[in-house]
Short mmCIF file of C-alpha atoms in Angstrom, two decimals:
data_model
loop_
_atom_site.label_atom_id
_atom_site.label_comp_id
_atom_site.label_asym_id
_atom_site.label_seq_id
_atom_site.Cartn_x
_atom_site.Cartn_y
_atom_site.Cartn_z
CA UNK A 1 140.21 128.99 78.82
CA UNK A 2 139.48 132.86 78.26
CA UNK A 3 135.94 133.99 79.22
CA UNK A 4 135.22 134.75 75.57
CA UNK A 5 133.83 131.80 73.73
CA UNK A 6 131.80 130.28 76.67
CA UNK A 7 128.10 130.28 77.15
CA UNK A 8 128.37 132.48 80.04
CA UNK A 9 130.41 134.98 78.31
CA UNK A 10 127.72 135.17 75.58
CA UNK A 11 125.00 136.50 77.90
CA UNK A 12 125.77 140.06 77.80
CA UNK A 13 127.82 140.35 74.87
CA UNK A 14 126.31 141.80 71.73
CA UNK A 15 129.37 141.42 69.55
CA UNK A 16 129.16 137.80 70.26
CA UNK A 17 125.58 137.56 69.17
CA UNK A 18 126.28 139.70 66.19
CA UNK A 19 128.82 137.37 65.01
CA UNK A 20 126.57 134.33 65.59
CA UNK A 21 123.85 136.07 63.48
CA UNK A 22 126.29 136.55 60.85
CA UNK A 23 127.46 133.01 60.86
CA UNK A 24 123.83 131.98 60.46
CA UNK A 25 123.32 134.44 57.96
CA UNK A 26 126.24 133.09 55.83
CA UNK A 27 125.49 129.45 56.06
CA UNK A 28 121.62 129.81 55.71
CA UNK A 29 122.42 131.98 52.63
CA UNK A 30 124.29 129.40 51.10
CA UNK A 31 121.78 126.74 51.92
CA UNK A 32 118.64 128.78 50.62
CA UNK A 33 120.47 129.35 47.32
CA UNK A 34 121.08 125.72 47.05
CA UNK A 35 117.41 124.81 47.92
CA UNK A 36 116.13 127.46 45.37
CA UNK A 37 118.30 126.05 42.70
CA UNK A 38 116.96 122.55 43.51
CA UNK A 39 113.31 123.77 42.86
CA UNK A 40 114.28 126.60 40.61
CA UNK A 41 112.09 129.14 42.40
CA UNK A 42 112.91 132.24 44.61
CA UNK A 43 113.37 131.66 48.20
CA UNK A 44 113.72 134.30 51.01
CA UNK A 45 115.02 133.89 54.27
CA UNK A 46 114.81 136.14 57.59
CA UNK A 47 117.66 137.37 59.76
CA UNK A 48 118.83 134.70 61.75
CA UNK A 49 117.83 134.33 65.32
CA UNK A 50 120.43 133.46 67.83
CA UNK A 51 119.19 132.05 71.39
CA UNK A 52 120.74 130.53 74.44
CA UNK A 53 117.76 128.38 75.57
CA UNK A 54 116.84 126.34 78.52
CA UNK A 55 115.19 122.85 77.63
CA UNK A 56 111.64 123.93 78.39
CA UNK A 57 112.00 126.55 75.95
CA UNK A 58 113.55 124.58 73.22
CA UNK A 59 110.46 122.60 72.19
CA UNK A 60 108.69 125.59 71.06
CA UNK A 61 111.52 127.42 68.87
CA UNK A 62 109.71 126.44 65.79
CA UNK A 63 106.20 127.61 66.72
CA UNK A 64 104.47 125.06 68.68
CA UNK A 65 105.74 121.62 70.08
CA UNK A 66 102.87 120.03 68.63
CA UNK A 67 103.27 121.31 64.94
CA UNK A 68 103.88 118.48 62.62
CA UNK A 69 107.29 118.71 60.84
CA UNK A 70 109.77 116.87 58.79
CA UNK A 71 113.00 116.99 60.59
CA UNK A 72 116.40 116.01 59.10
CA UNK A 73 119.18 115.65 61.46
CA UNK A 74 122.98 115.53 60.90
CA UNK A 75 125.48 114.89 63.48
CA UNK A 76 128.42 117.10 63.27
CA UNK A 77 132.02 115.98 64.16
CA UNK A 78 135.72 117.11 63.22
CA UNK A 79 136.60 120.68 64.35
CA UNK A 80 133.11 121.36 65.37
CA UNK A 81 130.75 119.05 67.39
CA UNK A 82 127.09 119.49 67.44
CA UNK A 83 124.09 119.02 65.26
CA UNK A 84 122.51 120.56 62.32
CA UNK A 85 118.78 120.33 61.90
CA UNK A 86 116.60 121.27 58.77
CA UNK A 87 113.20 121.38 59.84
CA UNK A 88 110.31 121.69 57.17
CA UNK A 89 106.48 122.36 57.77
CA UNK A 90 104.82 118.95 56.74
CA UNK A 91 102.95 120.66 53.75
CA UNK A 92 106.31 122.38 52.69
CA UNK A 93 108.08 118.94 52.65
CA UNK A 94 105.22 117.65 50.33
CA UNK A 95 105.79 120.57 47.94
CA UNK A 96 109.48 120.17 47.84
CA UNK A 97 109.06 116.50 46.75
CA UNK A 98 106.38 117.35 44.43
CA UNK A 99 108.79 119.85 42.69
CA UNK A 100 111.81 117.69 42.74
CA UNK A 101 110.10 114.20 41.74
CA UNK A 102 107.71 115.90 39.18
CA UNK A 103 104.38 114.98 40.88
CA UNK A 104 101.52 117.38 40.92
CA UNK A 105 102.27 120.46 43.13
CA UNK A 106 99.23 119.90 45.33
CA UNK A 107 99.70 116.13 45.97
CA UNK A 108 99.48 115.36 49.57
CA UNK A 109 99.38 111.71 49.66
CA UNK A 110 101.46 109.70 52.13
CA UNK A 111 105.21 109.81 51.49
CA UNK A 112 106.68 106.86 49.44
CA UNK A 113 109.95 105.27 50.06
CA UNK A 114 111.15 107.16 47.14
CA UNK A 115 109.77 110.47 48.61
CA UNK A 116 111.64 109.61 51.91
CA UNK A 117 115.06 109.33 50.14
CA UNK A 118 114.36 112.35 48.04
CA UNK A 119 113.93 114.25 51.26
CA UNK A 120 116.85 112.96 52.92
CA UNK A 121 119.00 113.86 49.92
CA UNK A 122 117.47 117.44 49.79
CA UNK A 123 118.47 117.80 53.67
CA UNK A 124 121.90 116.44 52.75
CA UNK A 125 122.62 118.97 49.79
CA UNK A 126 120.94 121.86 51.95
CA UNK A 127 122.86 121.25 55.22
CA UNK A 128 125.82 120.46 53.03
CA UNK A 129 125.56 124.07 51.57
CA UNK A 130 125.19 125.71 54.90
CA UNK A 131 128.10 123.82 56.49
CA UNK A 132 130.57 124.08 53.70
CA UNK A 133 129.96 127.93 53.73
CA UNK A 134 130.84 127.84 57.62
CA UNK A 135 133.65 125.57 57.15
CA UNK A 136 135.28 127.99 54.60
CA UNK A 137 134.72 131.15 56.63
CA UNK A 138 136.28 129.49 59.74
CA UNK A 139 138.75 127.62 58.07
CA UNK A 140 137.40 124.46 60.40
CA UNK A 141 137.10 120.89 59.02
CA UNK A 142 133.27 119.84 59.59
CA UNK A 143 132.43 116.13 59.32
CA UNK A 144 128.67 115.51 58.47
CA UNK A 145 127.00 112.19 59.11
CA UNK A 146 124.39 110.83 56.94
CA UNK A 147 121.14 112.43 57.36
CA UNK A 148 118.45 110.99 59.55
CA UNK A 149 115.00 111.84 59.12
CA UNK A 150 111.97 111.79 61.43
CA UNK A 151 108.16 113.00 60.65
CA UNK A 152 106.33 114.04 63.95
CA UNK A 153 105.61 116.61 66.50
CA UNK A 154 108.37 119.18 66.37
CA UNK A 155 108.81 118.89 70.17
CA UNK A 156 109.28 115.07 69.74
CA UNK A 157 111.95 115.63 66.86
CA UNK A 158 113.72 118.44 69.08
CA UNK A 159 113.89 115.98 71.94
CA UNK A 160 116.81 114.24 70.40
CA UNK A 161 119.25 117.32 69.97
CA UNK A 162 117.89 118.33 73.38
CA UNK A 163 118.82 115.01 74.95
CA UNK A 164 122.26 115.05 73.43
CA UNK A 165 122.92 118.64 74.86
CA UNK A 166 121.32 117.64 78.07
CA UNK A 167 124.20 115.43 78.71
CA UNK A 168 126.79 118.49 78.54
CA UNK A 169 124.65 121.19 80.26
CA UNK A 170 121.34 122.95 80.99
CA UNK A 171 121.29 125.38 77.78
CA UNK A 172 121.74 124.92 74.15
CA UNK A 173 122.88 127.45 71.69
CA UNK A 174 120.64 127.71 68.70
CA UNK A 175 121.50 129.62 65.49
CA UNK A 176 118.17 129.48 63.66
CA UNK A 177 117.10 130.93 60.30
CA UNK A 178 113.76 130.84 58.86
CA UNK A 179 113.20 130.52 55.06
CA UNK A 180 110.19 130.82 52.94
CA UNK A 181 108.42 131.82 49.81
CA UNK A 182 105.90 134.70 49.51
CA UNK A 183 103.11 132.25 48.52
CA UNK A 184 104.16 130.05 51.94
CA UNK A 185 104.60 126.90 49.81
CA UNK A 186 108.06 126.36 51.22
CA UNK A 187 108.49 127.20 54.91
CA UNK A 188 111.09 125.86 57.39
CA UNK A 189 114.18 126.44 59.42
CA UNK A 190 117.79 125.68 59.52
CA UNK A 191 118.94 125.18 63.08
CA UNK A 192 122.74 124.82 63.88
CA UNK A 193 123.44 123.81 67.51
CA UNK A 194 127.10 123.62 68.43
CA UNK A 195 128.46 122.43 71.68
CA UNK A 196 129.79 124.81 73.96
CA UNK A 197 133.35 123.71 73.40
CA UNK A 198 132.84 124.10 69.74
CA UNK A 199 131.25 127.38 70.09
CA UNK A 200 134.62 128.51 71.68
CA UNK A 201 136.52 127.08 68.73
CA UNK A 202 134.29 129.09 66.33
CA UNK A 203 134.89 132.23 68.22
CA UNK A 204 138.58 131.86 68.35
CA UNK A 205 138.81 130.80 64.84
CA UNK A 206 137.42 134.18 63.96
CA UNK A 207 139.85 136.04 66.37
CA UNK A 208 137.28 136.84 68.91
CA UNK B 1 95.46 122.73 81.97
CA UNK B 2 98.90 122.98 83.57
CA UNK B 3 101.86 122.75 80.86
CA UNK B 4 105.11 120.92 81.84
CA UNK B 5 108.01 121.64 79.54
CA UNK B 6 110.96 119.40 78.50
CA UNK B 7 113.20 118.82 82.00
CA UNK B 8 110.57 120.27 83.89
CA UNK B 9 107.88 119.00 86.53
CA UNK B 10 104.69 120.27 88.08
CA UNK B 11 101.69 118.94 90.20
CA UNK B 12 98.05 119.32 89.87
CA UNK B 13 94.79 118.54 91.70
CA UNK B 14 91.33 117.85 90.53
CA UNK B 15 89.37 119.46 88.81
CA UNK B 16 92.37 120.57 86.97
CA UNK B 17 94.60 118.76 84.58
CA UNK B 18 98.21 118.54 83.50
CA UNK B 19 99.90 117.90 80.15
CA UNK B 20 103.20 117.71 78.19
CA UNK B 21 103.46 118.33 74.53
CA UNK B 22 105.62 116.28 72.00
CA UNK B 23 107.26 113.70 74.24
CA UNK B 24 110.01 112.11 71.96
CA UNK B 25 112.81 109.96 73.39
CA UNK B 26 112.01 111.81 76.83
CA UNK B 27 109.62 109.97 79.30
CA UNK B 28 106.59 111.41 80.98
CA UNK B 29 105.88 110.22 84.38
CA UNK B 30 102.73 110.49 86.17
CA UNK B 31 102.51 109.88 89.96
CA UNK B 32 98.89 109.83 91.25
CA UNK B 33 97.10 109.57 94.61
CA UNK B 34 93.77 108.34 93.63
CA UNK B 35 92.15 109.11 97.13
CA UNK B 36 93.33 112.66 97.07
CA UNK B 37 93.09 113.22 93.50
CA UNK B 38 96.48 114.86 93.23
CA UNK B 39 98.95 114.07 90.56
CA UNK B 40 102.45 115.12 89.48
CA UNK B 41 104.03 115.12 86.06
CA UNK B 42 107.80 114.81 85.25
CA UNK B 43 109.19 115.16 81.69
CA UNK B 44 112.59 113.69 82.24
CA UNK B 45 115.42 113.84 79.25
CA UNK B 46 118.17 111.54 80.70
CA UNK B 47 118.22 108.29 82.85
CA UNK B 48 120.74 108.85 85.68
CA UNK B 49 121.96 111.93 87.21
CA UNK B 50 124.97 110.22 88.66
CA UNK B 51 126.34 109.86 85.25
CA UNK B 52 126.09 113.37 84.26
CA UNK B 53 128.39 116.40 85.40
CA UNK B 54 126.10 118.79 84.86
CA UNK B 55 122.99 117.86 87.00
CA UNK B 56 121.72 120.65 88.97
CA UNK B 57 118.31 120.46 87.07
CA UNK B 58 116.61 117.64 88.97
CA UNK B 59 113.62 117.44 86.49
CA UNK B 60 116.19 116.44 83.68
CA UNK B 61 116.75 113.03 85.26
CA UNK B 62 114.67 109.93 85.83
CA UNK B 63 116.27 109.33 89.22
CA UNK B 64 116.05 112.68 90.78
CA UNK B 65 112.93 113.67 88.78
CA UNK B 66 110.88 111.05 90.44
CA UNK B 67 112.31 111.70 93.70
CA UNK B 68 111.65 115.34 93.59
CA UNK B 69 107.95 114.77 92.35
CA UNK B 70 107.20 112.40 94.91
CA UNK B 71 108.29 114.71 97.69
CA UNK B 72 106.31 117.66 96.27
CA UNK B 73 103.40 115.48 96.18
CA UNK B 74 104.02 114.22 99.85
CA UNK B 75 104.24 117.78 100.92
CA UNK B 76 100.68 118.33 99.54
CA UNK B 77 99.33 115.37 101.61
CA UNK B 78 99.56 112.64 99.16
CA UNK B 79 100.29 109.32 100.58
CA UNK B 80 103.35 107.32 99.40
CA UNK B 81 101.49 104.16 99.93
CA UNK B 82 98.69 104.94 97.61
CA UNK B 83 100.71 106.28 94.98
CA UNK B 84 100.56 104.77 91.49
CA UNK B 85 102.35 105.62 88.43
CA UNK B 86 101.56 105.75 84.54
CA UNK B 87 104.36 106.36 82.01
CA UNK B 88 104.61 107.21 78.29
CA UNK B 89 107.32 108.31 75.92
CA UNK B 90 110.65 106.71 75.15
CA UNK B 91 110.58 106.74 71.72
CA UNK B 92 113.26 106.21 68.92
CA UNK B 93 112.78 109.32 66.93
CA UNK B 94 115.51 108.78 64.50
CA UNK B 95 116.71 105.27 63.04
CA UNK B 96 120.45 106.03 64.08
CA UNK B 97 123.11 103.36 63.24
CA UNK B 98 124.00 100.81 65.87
CA UNK B 99 127.19 102.33 66.89
CA UNK B 100 125.50 105.67 68.02
CA UNK B 101 124.73 106.01 71.63
CA UNK B 102 121.59 107.78 71.08
CA UNK B 103 120.07 104.73 69.54
CA UNK B 104 118.50 103.49 72.83
CA UNK B 105 118.15 106.72 74.69
CA UNK B 106 114.38 106.52 74.73
CA UNK B 107 114.67 102.72 75.92
CA UNK B 108 117.42 103.64 78.58
CA UNK B 109 114.99 106.35 80.14
CA UNK B 110 112.16 103.99 80.22
CA UNK B 111 114.39 101.28 82.05
CA UNK B 112 115.69 104.03 84.49
CA UNK B 113 112.17 104.98 85.24
CA UNK B 114 110.88 101.66 86.06
CA UNK B 115 113.92 101.01 88.13
CA UNK B 116 113.36 104.08 90.06
CA UNK B 117 109.75 103.68 90.70
CA UNK B 118 110.34 99.94 91.53
CA UNK B 119 112.92 101.10 94.14
CA UNK B 120 110.50 103.38 95.74
CA UNK B 121 107.86 100.74 95.85
CA UNK B 122 105.51 102.64 93.34
CA UNK B 123 103.38 100.48 91.09
CA UNK B 124 103.20 101.34 87.34
CA UNK B 125 99.62 100.55 86.31
CA UNK B 126 100.05 101.72 82.79
CA UNK B 127 102.47 102.62 80.20
CA UNK B 128 102.62 103.46 76.46
CA UNK B 129 106.34 103.51 75.66
CA UNK B 130 108.83 102.84 72.89
CA UNK B 131 108.30 102.62 69.28
CA UNK B 132 109.12 105.49 67.11
CA UNK B 133 106.73 108.18 67.20
CA UNK B 134 105.98 111.39 69.56
CA UNK B 135 103.33 111.60 72.19
CA UNK B 136 101.29 114.24 73.67
CA UNK B 137 99.93 113.33 77.18
CA UNK B 138 97.00 114.84 79.31
CA UNK B 139 96.39 113.42 82.82
CA UNK B 140 93.05 113.98 84.57
CA UNK B 141 93.34 113.55 88.46
CA UNK B 142 89.41 113.50 88.85
CA UNK B 143 89.36 110.18 86.62
CA UNK B 144 92.86 108.88 86.91
CA UNK B 145 92.85 108.90 83.00
CA UNK B 146 95.95 109.47 80.83
CA UNK B 147 95.06 110.55 77.50
CA UNK B 148 97.71 109.81 74.90
CA UNK B 149 97.72 111.67 71.28
CA UNK B 150 100.03 111.02 68.41
CA UNK B 151 100.29 112.11 64.80
CA UNK B 152 98.10 110.02 62.49
CA UNK B 153 96.76 107.83 65.43
CA UNK B 154 93.41 107.49 67.35
CA UNK B 155 93.90 109.19 70.79
CA UNK B 156 93.85 106.64 73.52
CA UNK B 157 93.28 106.42 77.30
CA UNK B 158 95.43 104.25 79.46
#
């Protein structure tokens, strides 16, 4: 295997980082548009962060390991192996569900079964928008699992991808985009974590 | 308060305390010498270093993590014969389908932890493992108490 497209080669290569940021931009751009359409409201996103992280660093990527979040996880297979995580602040998840189901916007009562399935479906639509943009860009086939959901501390939720990647190495590549509204009602992250092998495939599909 | 991250370990003496935040399917292992009031905490991610090719980070695995932690405590004067353990974590965070190997990784971590401790002759005097929620743990060598915090639950001491 050529040195390009390995995590080792990524360390000091700004070009590869730029490409990954652009991938994050395209995926998250499409996903943010889908999310904005769902709730019929404008949503902004930040420039994606690309980081090669060790596991002690991973739990803090969304701020604090103890922050209460709703995490929707999708396993990826096909040409790209890895995971996609759609992570919402707890209050943002409530706001989204309220918008979609038509409850009072400020309603913060415990989630119902119907809320759960709405959240999973939101995750499905958003992650699908993210991944279909990537798939078209790279001309690679990405197969998505059904969405799995957990509501807990960010560190505990992130332990699941961490363990999956811990079997393969001591670092994980995160392409992370933050989105939000100016009034802070909706706030969260898209996180794409490809395996190292898939990272190589992404790079070579783009001719790097 | 000394903070231990994922796939990491450290030791701590009274009056200091040691913590790890947001344990999910990982397991937090406390080894404690109650006479010297010194303790170690390992936050392990995987059960068995011999099953994995990339195993340089000893703190990532139950087997090598516990061994290393024990060694470090003994270097600080702790006595193996007095050593006791408390463990927490090993939850199943997502309801994966049965054919998925991640299904029982939390459980596997707990089983491997107990097996290693039993091999080393270290008694587990308290545990809070399994179920489907994350835990933050804090250990106080002064009292030997392990405080466990979880979302929407009363903190408890084991």
